[in-house]
């Protein structure tokens, strides 16, 4: 059984779409996606530097674009995967949940980019309201880490499993935590520009909720796990509600991995820009093979991996 996972913010990098543009049809698809997202995805995906792609309003559409490009190149559509639903499940980390919903057939690609346009720009605006940030806390005992975050006035925005919790809050509190980490833990600031998945994002949630009212959601054609609790979302309306709510709620990727384990997955395929979730799986799902798609050069090996774990 194969888990197909879509990465979240922080996985972006300069030039991340350059190689993909060499594939037939990708430039044309991106031109349409760019109009829906209100952002020149081709320029940002090939020419923009580190600071530009770190911008939330830019990073989120780029990440979703990369995931959907790689999914299409691998033939991972709801129609094709629907022929073997008992062999596949899908999940996305944070913004990756929008890409996952599109692959599962809950929303169209067009609606995915309409939603990501609002989500990215609204979260960027909320981030600009006051200095906030995020940092990964690696190691330590979970209860001690959570207690340290509470004492520092920070929130556990992502509980990623494998000994990783992401703290979010004011820049001052993030800096203080970095300089005085919890016992047996180290703190690594992340390449994001705000305290995502906390109450700081309430204005963004309201704007995304308004945009989501215009989306007609279908029930997922494939098992789709939710960041909220790691459980399968059955109804299309519930998927959309969860996508909206997650803007201010913690991402429980640890619970998603627990469900994957319970379902008996034998392989994890991370779509582009891959690497982060495959790394978490090596720690949180020890012994389960993973494959991260990073460029078109990975497609042949990825197809072999898909065939092996959906046979």
PDB file of C-alpha atoms in Angstrom:
ATOM      1  CA  UNK A   1       0.000   0.000   0.000  1.00  0.00           C
ATOM      2  CA  UNK A   2       1.353   3.402  -1.024  1.00  0.00           C
ATOM      3  CA  UNK A   3       1.065   6.716   0.817  1.00  0.00           C
ATOM      4  CA  UNK A   4       1.337   9.712  -1.514  1.00  0.00           C
ATOM      5  CA  UNK A   5       2.294  12.821   0.447  1.00  0.00           C
ATOM      6  CA  UNK A   6       2.525  16.497  -0.538  1.00  0.00           C
ATOM      7  CA  UNK A   7       5.055  18.744   1.255  1.00  0.00           C
ATOM      8  CA  UNK A   8       4.347  22.015   3.013  1.00  0.00           C
ATOM      9  CA  UNK A   9       5.932  25.425   3.318  1.00  0.00           C
ATOM     10  CA  UNK A  10       9.663  25.467   3.906  1.00  0.00           C
ATOM     11  CA  UNK A  11      10.281  22.911   1.152  1.00  0.00           C
ATOM     12  CA  UNK A  12      10.538  25.626  -1.515  1.00  0.00           C
ATOM     13  CA  UNK A  13      13.861  26.617  -3.062  1.00  0.00           C
ATOM     14  CA  UNK A  14      15.059  28.957  -5.845  1.00  0.00           C
ATOM     15  CA  UNK A  15      14.768  27.505  -9.343  1.00  0.00           C
ATOM     16  CA  UNK A  16      12.544  24.655  -8.167  1.00  0.00           C
ATOM     17  CA  UNK A  17      10.445  24.578 -11.356  1.00  0.00           C
ATOM     18  CA  UNK A  18      13.223  25.065 -13.916  1.00  0.00           C
ATOM     19  CA  UNK A  19      13.744  21.407 -14.835  1.00  0.00           C
ATOM     20  CA  UNK A  20      10.012  20.659 -14.843  1.00  0.00           C
ATOM     21  CA  UNK A  21       9.427  23.218 -17.588  1.00  0.00           C
ATOM     22  CA  UNK A  22      11.279  20.934 -19.977  1.00  0.00           C
ATOM     23  CA  UNK A  23       8.399  18.419 -19.820  1.00  0.00           C
ATOM     24  CA  UNK A  24       5.665  18.636 -22.443  1.00  0.00           C
ATOM     25  CA  UNK A  25       2.661  20.690 -21.367  1.00  0.00           C
ATOM     26  CA  UNK A  26       4.115  21.980 -18.101  1.00  0.00           C
ATOM     27  CA  UNK A  27       4.689  25.541 -19.313  1.00  0.00           C
ATOM     28  CA  UNK A  28       1.125  25.697 -20.646  1.00  0.00           C
ATOM     29  CA  UNK A  29      -0.320  24.335 -17.395  1.00  0.00           C
ATOM     30  CA  UNK A  30       1.718  26.784 -15.332  1.00  0.00           C
ATOM     31  CA  UNK A  31       0.533  29.701 -17.459  1.00  0.00           C
ATOM     32  CA  UNK A  32      -3.059  28.827 -16.609  1.00  0.00           C
ATOM     33  CA  UNK A  33      -2.222  28.189 -12.957  1.00  0.00           C
ATOM     34  CA  UNK A  34      -0.452  31.559 -12.792  1.00  0.00           C
ATOM     35  CA  UNK A  35      -3.566  33.415 -13.923  1.00  0.00           C
ATOM     36  CA  UNK A  36      -5.662  31.684 -11.266  1.00  0.00           C
ATOM     37  CA  UNK A  37      -3.057  32.282  -8.560  1.00  0.00           C
ATOM     38  CA  UNK A  38      -2.418  35.883  -9.626  1.00  0.00           C
ATOM     39  CA  UNK A  39       1.310  35.171  -9.606  1.00  0.00           C
ATOM     40  CA  UNK A  40       3.916  34.584 -12.307  1.00  0.00           C
ATOM     41  CA  UNK A  41       4.794  31.024 -11.338  1.00  0.00           C
ATOM     42  CA  UNK A  42       7.230  30.580 -14.219  1.00  0.00           C
ATOM     43  CA  UNK A  43       9.366  33.592 -13.267  1.00  0.00           C
ATOM     44  CA  UNK A  44       9.245  32.834  -9.535  1.00  0.00           C
ATOM     45  CA  UNK A  45       9.882  29.152 -10.130  1.00  0.00           C
ATOM     46  CA  UNK A  46      12.948  29.751 -12.282  1.00  0.00           C
ATOM     47  CA  UNK A  47      14.470  33.179 -11.619  1.00  0.00           C
ATOM     48  CA  UNK A  48      13.480  34.427  -8.155  1.00  0.00           C
ATOM     49  CA  UNK A  49      16.024  34.254  -5.351  1.00  0.00           C
ATOM     50  CA  UNK A  50      15.874  32.945  -1.805  1.00  0.00           C
ATOM     51  CA  UNK A  51      14.154  35.985  -0.288  1.00  0.00           C
ATOM     52  CA  UNK A  52      11.481  36.103  -2.987  1.00  0.00           C
ATOM     53  CA  UNK A  53      10.501  32.432  -2.748  1.00  0.00           C
ATOM     54  CA  UNK A  54      10.461  32.653   1.028  1.00  0.00           C
ATOM     55  CA  UNK A  55       7.561  35.109   0.767  1.00  0.00           C
ATOM     56  CA  UNK A  56       4.472  33.189   1.883  1.00  0.00           C
ATOM     57  CA  UNK A  57       2.374  34.557  -0.980  1.00  0.00           C
ATOM     58  CA  UNK A  58       4.943  33.142  -3.421  1.00  0.00           C
ATOM     59  CA  UNK A  59       6.060  29.977  -1.642  1.00  0.00           C
ATOM     60  CA  UNK A  60       2.639  28.403  -1.213  1.00  0.00           C
ATOM     61  CA  UNK A  61       1.540  28.525  -4.886  1.00  0.00           C
ATOM     62  CA  UNK A  62       5.000  27.337  -5.984  1.00  0.00           C
ATOM     63  CA  UNK A  63       4.875  24.319  -3.687  1.00  0.00           C
ATOM     64  CA  UNK A  64       1.381  23.318  -4.798  1.00  0.00           C
ATOM     65  CA  UNK A  65       2.415  23.797  -8.430  1.00  0.00           C
ATOM     66  CA  UNK A  66       5.438  21.534  -8.005  1.00  0.00           C
ATOM     67  CA  UNK A  67       3.378  18.823  -6.308  1.00  0.00           C
ATOM     68  CA  UNK A  68       0.668  18.855  -8.969  1.00  0.00           C
ATOM     69  CA  UNK A  69       3.187  18.943 -11.832  1.00  0.00           C
ATOM     70  CA  UNK A  70       4.986  15.897 -10.461  1.00  0.00           C
ATOM     71  CA  UNK A  71       1.688  14.113  -9.751  1.00  0.00           C
ATOM     72  CA  UNK A  72       0.531  14.653 -13.322  1.00  0.00           C
ATOM     73  CA  UNK A  73       3.883  13.531 -14.725  1.00  0.00           C
ATOM     74  CA  UNK A  74       3.557  10.304 -12.726  1.00  0.00           C
ATOM     75  CA  UNK A  75      -0.053   9.723 -13.768  1.00  0.00           C
ATOM     76  CA  UNK A  76      -1.314  10.169 -10.211  1.00  0.00           C
ATOM     77  CA  UNK A  77      -4.850  11.340 -10.982  1.00  0.00           C
ATOM     78  CA  UNK A  78      -7.973  10.498  -9.016  1.00  0.00           C
ATOM     79  CA  UNK A  79      -9.315   8.647 -12.048  1.00  0.00           C
ATOM     80  CA  UNK A  80      -6.238   6.466 -12.469  1.00  0.00           C
ATOM     81  CA  UNK A  81      -5.650   5.862  -8.771  1.00  0.00           C
ATOM     82  CA  UNK A  82      -9.351   5.178  -8.286  1.00  0.00           C
ATOM     83  CA  UNK A  83      -8.828   1.863 -10.032  1.00  0.00           C
ATOM     84  CA  UNK A  84      -6.855   0.713  -6.989  1.00  0.00           C
ATOM     85  CA  UNK A  85      -8.128   2.762  -4.005  1.00  0.00           C
ATOM     86  CA  UNK A  86      -7.370  -0.019  -1.553  1.00  0.00           C
ATOM     87  CA  UNK A  87      -3.680   0.327  -2.469  1.00  0.00           C
ATOM     88  CA  UNK A  88      -3.321   4.094  -2.037  1.00  0.00           C
ATOM     89  CA  UNK A  89      -3.891   6.860   0.482  1.00  0.00           C
ATOM     90  CA  UNK A  90      -3.062  10.560   0.207  1.00  0.00           C
ATOM     91  CA  UNK A  91      -2.082  13.269   2.688  1.00  0.00           C
ATOM     92  CA  UNK A  92      -0.581  16.743   2.570  1.00  0.00           C
ATOM     93  CA  UNK A  93       1.368  18.684   5.182  1.00  0.00           C
ATOM     94  CA  UNK A  94      -0.162  22.116   5.844  1.00  0.00           C
ATOM     95  CA  UNK A  95      -0.503  23.825   2.441  1.00  0.00           C
ATOM     96  CA  UNK A  96       0.195  20.424   0.899  1.00  0.00           C
ATOM     97  CA  UNK A  97      -3.305  19.413   1.938  1.00  0.00           C
ATOM     98  CA  UNK A  98      -4.677  21.557  -0.896  1.00  0.00           C
ATOM     99  CA  UNK A  99      -2.547  19.668  -3.437  1.00  0.00           C
ATOM    100  CA  UNK A 100      -3.616  16.393  -1.820  1.00  0.00           C
ATOM    101  CA  UNK A 101      -7.292  17.366  -2.097  1.00  0.00           C
ATOM    102  CA  UNK A 102      -6.839  18.080  -5.797  1.00  0.00           C
ATOM    103  CA  UNK A 103      -5.123  14.729  -6.412  1.00  0.00           C
ATOM    104  CA  UNK A 104      -7.893  12.950  -4.492  1.00  0.00           C
ATOM    105  CA  UNK A 105     -10.484  14.567  -6.766  1.00  0.00           C
ATOM    106  CA  UNK A 106     -12.150  16.652  -4.046  1.00  0.00           C
ATOM    107  CA  UNK A 107     -11.349  19.973  -5.715  1.00  0.00           C
ATOM    108  CA  UNK A 108     -10.306  20.864  -9.230  1.00  0.00           C
ATOM    109  CA  UNK A 109      -6.809  22.059 -10.069  1.00  0.00           C
ATOM    110  CA  UNK A 110      -8.366  25.439 -10.878  1.00  0.00           C
ATOM    111  CA  UNK A 111      -9.965  25.721  -7.455  1.00  0.00           C
ATOM    112  CA  UNK A 112      -6.722  24.601  -5.819  1.00  0.00           C
ATOM    113  CA  UNK A 113      -4.932  27.622  -7.250  1.00  0.00           C
ATOM    114  CA  UNK A 114      -7.799  29.977  -6.453  1.00  0.00           C
ATOM    115  CA  UNK A 115      -7.681  28.825  -2.830  1.00  0.00           C
ATOM    116  CA  UNK A 116      -3.903  28.920  -2.601  1.00  0.00           C
ATOM    117  CA  UNK A 117      -3.855  32.451  -3.954  1.00  0.00           C
ATOM    118  CA  UNK A 118      -6.091  33.628  -1.126  1.00  0.00           C
ATOM    119  CA  UNK A 119      -4.409  31.461   1.504  1.00  0.00           C
ATOM    120  CA  UNK A 120      -0.884  32.548   0.636  1.00  0.00           C
ATOM    121  CA  UNK A 121      -1.584  36.257   0.334  1.00  0.00           C
ATOM    122  CA  UNK A 122      -3.821  36.350   3.423  1.00  0.00           C
ATOM    123  CA  UNK A 123      -1.253  34.522   5.556  1.00  0.00           C
ATOM    124  CA  UNK A 124       1.450  36.868   4.281  1.00  0.00           C
ATOM    125  CA  UNK A 125      -0.677  39.850   5.329  1.00  0.00           C
ATOM    126  CA  UNK A 126      -1.312  38.329   8.751  1.00  0.00           C
ATOM    127  CA  UNK A 127       2.413  37.636   9.139  1.00  0.00           C
ATOM    128  CA  UNK A 128       3.244  41.249   8.335  1.00  0.00           C
ATOM    129  CA  UNK A 129       0.999  42.544  11.121  1.00  0.00           C
ATOM    130  CA  UNK A 130       3.671  41.813  13.728  1.00  0.00           C
ATOM    131  CA  UNK A 131       7.070  40.045  13.828  1.00  0.00           C
ATOM    132  CA  UNK A 132       6.490  36.310  14.203  1.00  0.00           C
ATOM    133  CA  UNK A 133       8.188  33.129  13.097  1.00  0.00           C
ATOM    134  CA  UNK A 134       8.627  29.390  13.512  1.00  0.00           C
ATOM    135  CA  UNK A 135      11.403  27.034  14.582  1.00  0.00           C
ATOM    136  CA  UNK A 136      11.804  23.272  14.596  1.00  0.00           C
ATOM    137  CA  UNK A 137      12.580  21.718  17.957  1.00  0.00           C
ATOM    138  CA  UNK A 138      14.492  18.492  17.347  1.00  0.00           C
ATOM    139  CA  UNK A 139      14.859  15.898  20.065  1.00  0.00           C
ATOM    140  CA  UNK A 140      14.021  16.122  23.730  1.00  0.00           C
ATOM    141  CA  UNK A 141      11.080  14.548  25.545  1.00  0.00           C
ATOM    142  CA  UNK A 142       7.762  15.609  24.042  1.00  0.00           C
ATOM    143  CA  UNK A 143       6.159  16.622  27.328  1.00  0.00           C
ATOM    144  CA  UNK A 144       9.219  18.653  28.301  1.00  0.00           C
ATOM    145  CA  UNK A 145       9.341  20.346  24.893  1.00  0.00           C
ATOM    146  CA  UNK A 146       5.652  21.246  25.065  1.00  0.00           C
ATOM    147  CA  UNK A 147       6.108  22.617  28.582  1.00  0.00           C
ATOM    148  CA  UNK A 148       9.068  24.721  27.407  1.00  0.00           C
ATOM    149  CA  UNK A 149       7.015  26.142  24.543  1.00  0.00           C
ATOM    150  CA  UNK A 150       4.162  27.073  26.855  1.00  0.00           C
ATOM    151  CA  UNK A 151       6.573  28.719  29.268  1.00  0.00           C
ATOM    152  CA  UNK A 152       8.087  30.696  26.369  1.00  0.00           C
ATOM    153  CA  UNK A 153       4.655  31.854  25.151  1.00  0.00           C
ATOM    154  CA  UNK A 154       4.908  29.764  21.981  1.00  0.00           C
ATOM    155  CA  UNK A 155       2.503  27.323  20.341  1.00  0.00           C
ATOM    156  CA  UNK A 156       3.202  23.821  18.963  1.00  0.00           C
ATOM    157  CA  UNK A 157       2.191  24.667  15.382  1.00  0.00           C
ATOM    158  CA  UNK A 158       3.334  21.335  13.915  1.00  0.00           C
ATOM    159  CA  UNK A 159       3.653  18.059  15.775  1.00  0.00           C
ATOM    160  CA  UNK A 160       5.560  16.165  13.125  1.00  0.00           C
ATOM    161  CA  UNK A 161       6.517  12.951  14.882  1.00  0.00           C
ATOM    162  CA  UNK A 162       9.965  11.439  14.886  1.00  0.00           C
ATOM    163  CA  UNK A 163      11.030  13.795  17.651  1.00  0.00           C
ATOM    164  CA  UNK A 164      10.171  17.030  15.855  1.00  0.00           C
ATOM    165  CA  UNK A 165       7.819  19.743  17.072  1.00  0.00           C
ATOM    166  CA  UNK A 166       7.613  23.136  15.364  1.00  0.00           C
ATOM    167  CA  UNK A 167       7.182  26.129  17.633  1.00  0.00           C
ATOM    168  CA  UNK A 168       5.458  29.313  16.472  1.00  0.00           C
ATOM    169  CA  UNK A 169       4.977  32.744  17.949  1.00  0.00           C
ATOM    170  CA  UNK A 170       6.692  36.098  18.313  1.00  0.00           C
ATOM    171  CA  UNK A 171      10.179  36.510  16.872  1.00  0.00           C
ATOM    172  CA  UNK A 172      11.420  37.532  20.309  1.00  0.00           C
ATOM    173  CA  UNK A 173      10.137  34.291  21.836  1.00  0.00           C
ATOM    174  CA  UNK A 174      11.574  32.215  18.961  1.00  0.00           C
ATOM    175  CA  UNK A 175      14.967  33.836  19.468  1.00  0.00           C
ATOM    176  CA  UNK A 176      14.818  33.188  23.209  1.00  0.00           C
ATOM    177  CA  UNK A 177      13.957  29.524  22.617  1.00  0.00           C
ATOM    178  CA  UNK A 178      16.828  29.177  20.136  1.00  0.00           C
ATOM    179  CA  UNK A 179      19.271  30.554  22.678  1.00  0.00           C
ATOM    180  CA  UNK A 180      17.859  28.420  25.513  1.00  0.00           C
ATOM    181  CA  UNK A 181      16.534  25.156  24.000  1.00  0.00           C
ATOM    182  CA  UNK A 182      14.717  22.452  25.982  1.00  0.00           C
ATOM    183  CA  UNK A 183      16.829  19.722  27.550  1.00  0.00           C
ATOM    184  CA  UNK A 184      18.441  17.337  25.032  1.00  0.00           C
ATOM    185  CA  UNK A 185      16.934  19.294  22.121  1.00  0.00           C
ATOM    186  CA  UNK A 186      18.157  21.739  19.522  1.00  0.00           C
ATOM    187  CA  UNK A 187      16.185  24.537  17.902  1.00  0.00           C
ATOM    188  CA  UNK A 188      16.425  25.387  14.205  1.00  0.00           C
ATOM    189  CA  UNK A 189      14.640  28.508  12.833  1.00  0.00           C
ATOM    190  CA  UNK A 190      12.602  27.792   9.695  1.00  0.00           C
ATOM    191  CA  UNK A 191      12.418  29.606   6.350  1.00  0.00           C
ATOM    192  CA  UNK A 192       8.896  30.900   6.911  1.00  0.00           C
ATOM    193  CA  UNK A 193       7.736  34.426   7.583  1.00  0.00           C
ATOM    194  CA  UNK A 194       5.043  34.024  10.220  1.00  0.00           C
ATOM    195  CA  UNK A 195       3.505  32.057  13.096  1.00  0.00           C
ATOM    196  CA  UNK A 196       1.421  29.750  10.953  1.00  0.00           C
ATOM    197  CA  UNK A 197      -1.206  27.450  12.468  1.00  0.00           C
ATOM    198  CA  UNK A 198      -1.721  29.724  15.457  1.00  0.00           C
ATOM    199  CA  UNK A 199      -4.196  32.417  16.461  1.00  0.00           C
ATOM    200  CA  UNK A 200      -1.942  34.968  14.712  1.00  0.00           C
ATOM    201  CA  UNK A 201      -3.459  33.665  11.452  1.00  0.00           C
ATOM    202  CA  UNK A 202      -7.122  34.308  12.375  1.00  0.00           C
ATOM    203  CA  UNK A 203      -7.568  37.084   9.752  1.00  0.00           C
ATOM    204  CA  UNK A 204      -6.237  34.731   7.061  1.00  0.00           C
ATOM    205  CA  UNK A 205      -8.618  31.985   8.111  1.00  0.00           C
ATOM    206  CA  UNK A 206     -11.580  34.338   7.689  1.00  0.00           C
ATOM    207  CA  UNK A 207     -10.503  35.277   4.156  1.00  0.00           C
ATOM    208  CA  UNK A 208      -9.912  31.664   3.159  1.00  0.00           C
ATOM    209  CA  UNK A 209     -13.313  30.680   4.543  1.00  0.00           C
ATOM    210  CA  UNK A 210     -14.944  33.313   2.349  1.00  0.00           C
ATOM    211  CA  UNK A 211     -13.099  32.037  -0.739  1.00  0.00           C
ATOM    212  CA  UNK A 212     -13.943  28.421   0.118  1.00  0.00           C
ATOM    213  CA  UNK A 213     -17.657  29.206  -0.074  1.00  0.00           C
ATOM    214  CA  UNK A 214     -17.231  29.467  -3.858  1.00  0.00           C
ATOM    215  CA  UNK A 215     -15.709  25.983  -4.146  1.00  0.00           C
ATOM    216  CA  UNK A 216     -17.809  22.976  -5.036  1.00  0.00           C
ATOM    217  CA  UNK A 217     -16.159  20.055  -3.296  1.00  0.00           C
ATOM    218  CA  UNK A 218     -16.677  16.430  -4.258  1.00  0.00           C
ATOM    219  CA  UNK A 219     -16.223  13.528  -1.886  1.00  0.00           C
ATOM    220  CA  UNK A 220     -12.642  12.234  -2.166  1.00  0.00           C
ATOM    221  CA  UNK A 221     -12.247   9.441  -4.698  1.00  0.00           C
ATOM    222  CA  UNK A 222      -9.302   8.145  -2.660  1.00  0.00           C
ATOM    223  CA  UNK A 223      -8.557   7.873   1.060  1.00  0.00           C
ATOM    224  CA  UNK A 224      -7.507  11.391   2.115  1.00  0.00           C
ATOM    225  CA  UNK A 225      -6.015  11.972   5.563  1.00  0.00           C
ATOM    226  CA  UNK A 226      -6.510  15.238   7.428  1.00  0.00           C
ATOM    227  CA  UNK A 227      -3.838  17.241   9.259  1.00  0.00           C
ATOM    228  CA  UNK A 228      -6.308  17.930  12.040  1.00  0.00           C
ATOM    229  CA  UNK A 229      -6.353  14.463  13.563  1.00  0.00           C
ATOM    230  CA  UNK A 230      -4.761  12.099  11.077  1.00  0.00           C
ATOM    231  CA  UNK A 231      -8.129  10.593  10.223  1.00  0.00           C
ATOM    232  CA  UNK A 232      -9.660  10.000   6.806  1.00  0.00           C
ATOM    233  CA  UNK A 233     -11.994  12.786   5.645  1.00  0.00           C
ATOM    234  CA  UNK A 234     -15.001  11.234   3.921  1.00  0.00           C
ATOM    235  CA  UNK A 235     -17.133  14.146   2.692  1.00  0.00           C
ATOM    236  CA  UNK A 236     -15.987  16.908   0.358  1.00  0.00           C
ATOM    237  CA  UNK A 237     -17.475  19.624   2.551  1.00  0.00           C
ATOM    238  CA  UNK A 238     -15.547  18.265   5.526  1.00  0.00           C
ATOM    239  CA  UNK A 239     -12.283  18.350   3.551  1.00  0.00           C
ATOM    240  CA  UNK A 240     -12.806  22.030   2.743  1.00  0.00           C
ATOM    241  CA  UNK A 241     -13.749  22.839   6.342  1.00  0.00           C
ATOM    242  CA  UNK A 242     -10.583  21.186   7.567  1.00  0.00           C
ATOM    243  CA  UNK A 243      -8.425  23.020   5.010  1.00  0.00           C
ATOM    244  CA  UNK A 244      -9.842  26.316   6.275  1.00  0.00           C
ATOM    245  CA  UNK A 245      -9.547  25.422   9.974  1.00  0.00           C
ATOM    246  CA  UNK A 246      -5.942  24.254   9.679  1.00  0.00           C
ATOM    247  CA  UNK A 247      -4.780  27.840   9.114  1.00  0.00           C
ATOM    248  CA  UNK A 248      -5.109  28.434  12.862  1.00  0.00           C
ATOM    249  CA  UNK A 249      -4.839  24.834  14.134  1.00  0.00           C
ATOM    250  CA  UNK A 250      -1.740  22.693  14.694  1.00  0.00           C
ATOM    251  CA  UNK A 251      -0.662  20.310  11.947  1.00  0.00           C
ATOM    252  CA  UNK A 252      -0.732  16.797  13.445  1.00  0.00           C
ATOM    253  CA  UNK A 253       1.523  15.006  10.993  1.00  0.00           C
ATOM    254  CA  UNK A 254       2.406  12.566  13.760  1.00  0.00           C
ATOM    255  CA  UNK A 255      -1.198  11.375  13.749  1.00  0.00           C
ATOM    256  CA  UNK A 256      -1.189  11.117   9.953  1.00  0.00           C
ATOM    257  CA  UNK A 257       1.829   8.826  10.184  1.00  0.00           C
ATOM    258  CA  UNK A 258       0.130   6.777  12.895  1.00  0.00           C
ATOM    259  CA  UNK A 259      -2.826   6.216  10.569  1.00  0.00           C
ATOM    260  CA  UNK A 260      -0.469   5.282   7.745  1.00  0.00           C
ATOM    261  CA  UNK A 261       1.117   2.707  10.011  1.00  0.00           C
ATOM    262  CA  UNK A 262      -2.281   1.362  11.083  1.00  0.00           C
ATOM    263  CA  UNK A 263      -3.360   1.060   7.431  1.00  0.00           C
ATOM    264  CA  UNK A 264      -0.280  -1.015   6.707  1.00  0.00           C
ATOM    265  CA  UNK A 265       1.455   1.178   4.163  1.00  0.00           C
ATOM    266  CA  UNK A 266       4.573  -0.340   2.632  1.00  0.00           C
ATOM    267  CA  UNK A 267       5.961   2.764   0.908  1.00  0.00           C
ATOM    268  CA  UNK A 268       5.798   6.570   1.068  1.00  0.00           C
ATOM    269  CA  UNK A 269       6.106   8.661  -2.094  1.00  0.00           C
ATOM    270  CA  UNK A 270       6.707  12.369  -1.486  1.00  0.00           C
ATOM    271  CA  UNK A 271       5.870  14.580  -4.438  1.00  0.00           C
ATOM    272  CA  UNK A 272       7.974  17.564  -5.453  1.00  0.00           C
ATOM    273  CA  UNK A 273       9.568  19.509  -3.889  1.00  0.00           C
ATOM    274  CA  UNK A 274      10.320  16.331  -1.954  1.00  0.00           C
ATOM    275  CA  UNK A 275      12.635  15.599   0.947  1.00  0.00           C
ATOM    276  CA  UNK A 276      11.115  16.921   4.171  1.00  0.00           C
ATOM    277  CA  UNK A 277       8.307  14.395   4.654  1.00  0.00           C
ATOM    278  CA  UNK A 278      10.458  11.494   3.503  1.00  0.00           C
ATOM    279  CA  UNK A 279      12.918  12.545   6.211  1.00  0.00           C
ATOM    280  CA  UNK A 280      10.174  12.584   8.846  1.00  0.00           C
ATOM    281  CA  UNK A 281       9.028   9.140   7.717  1.00  0.00           C
ATOM    282  CA  UNK A 282      12.499   7.686   8.241  1.00  0.00           C
ATOM    283  CA  UNK A 283      12.241   8.660  11.901  1.00  0.00           C
ATOM    284  CA  UNK A 284       8.491   8.277  12.493  1.00  0.00           C
ATOM    285  CA  UNK A 285       7.854   5.187  10.336  1.00  0.00           C
ATOM    286  CA  UNK A 286      11.108   3.308  10.708  1.00  0.00           C
ATOM    287  CA  UNK A 287      11.526   0.483   8.240  1.00  0.00           C
ATOM    288  CA  UNK A 288       8.990   1.835   5.727  1.00  0.00           C
ATOM    289  CA  UNK A 289      10.730   2.702   2.429  1.00  0.00           C
ATOM    290  CA  UNK A 290      10.293   6.259   1.173  1.00  0.00           C
ATOM    291  CA  UNK A 291      10.987   8.036  -2.108  1.00  0.00           C
ATOM    292  CA  UNK A 292      11.224  11.805  -2.532  1.00  0.00           C
ATOM    293  CA  UNK A 293      10.600  13.321  -5.967  1.00  0.00           C
ATOM    294  CA  UNK A 294      12.888  16.305  -6.453  1.00  0.00           C
ATOM    295  CA  UNK A 295      13.247  16.637 -10.237  1.00  0.00           C
ATOM    296  CA  UNK A 296      12.111  15.029 -13.515  1.00  0.00           C
ATOM    297  CA  UNK A 297      15.171  12.810 -13.293  1.00  0.00           C
ATOM    298  CA  UNK A 298      13.399  10.951 -10.486  1.00  0.00           C
ATOM    299  CA  UNK A 299      10.289  10.071 -12.499  1.00  0.00           C
ATOM    300  CA  UNK A 300      11.361   6.652 -13.800  1.00  0.00           C
ATOM    301  CA  UNK A 301      12.495   5.455 -10.386  1.00  0.00           C
ATOM    302  CA  UNK A 302       9.341   6.942  -8.828  1.00  0.00           C
ATOM    303  CA  UNK A 303       7.140   5.028 -11.273  1.00  0.00           C
ATOM    304  CA  UNK A 304       8.925   1.813 -10.316  1.00  0.00           C
ATOM    305  CA  UNK A 305       8.365   2.648  -6.635  1.00  0.00           C
ATOM    306  CA  UNK A 306       4.659   3.279  -7.256  1.00  0.00           C
ATOM    307  CA  UNK A 307       4.291  -0.003  -9.145  1.00  0.00           C
ATOM    308  CA  UNK A 308       6.042  -1.926  -6.388  1.00  0.00           C
ATOM    309  CA  UNK A 309       3.800  -0.576  -3.626  1.00  0.00           C
ATOM    310  CA  UNK A 310       0.450  -0.704  -5.448  1.00  0.00           C
ATOM    311  CA  UNK A 311       0.872  -4.144  -7.049  1.00  0.00           C
TER     312      UNK A 311
END
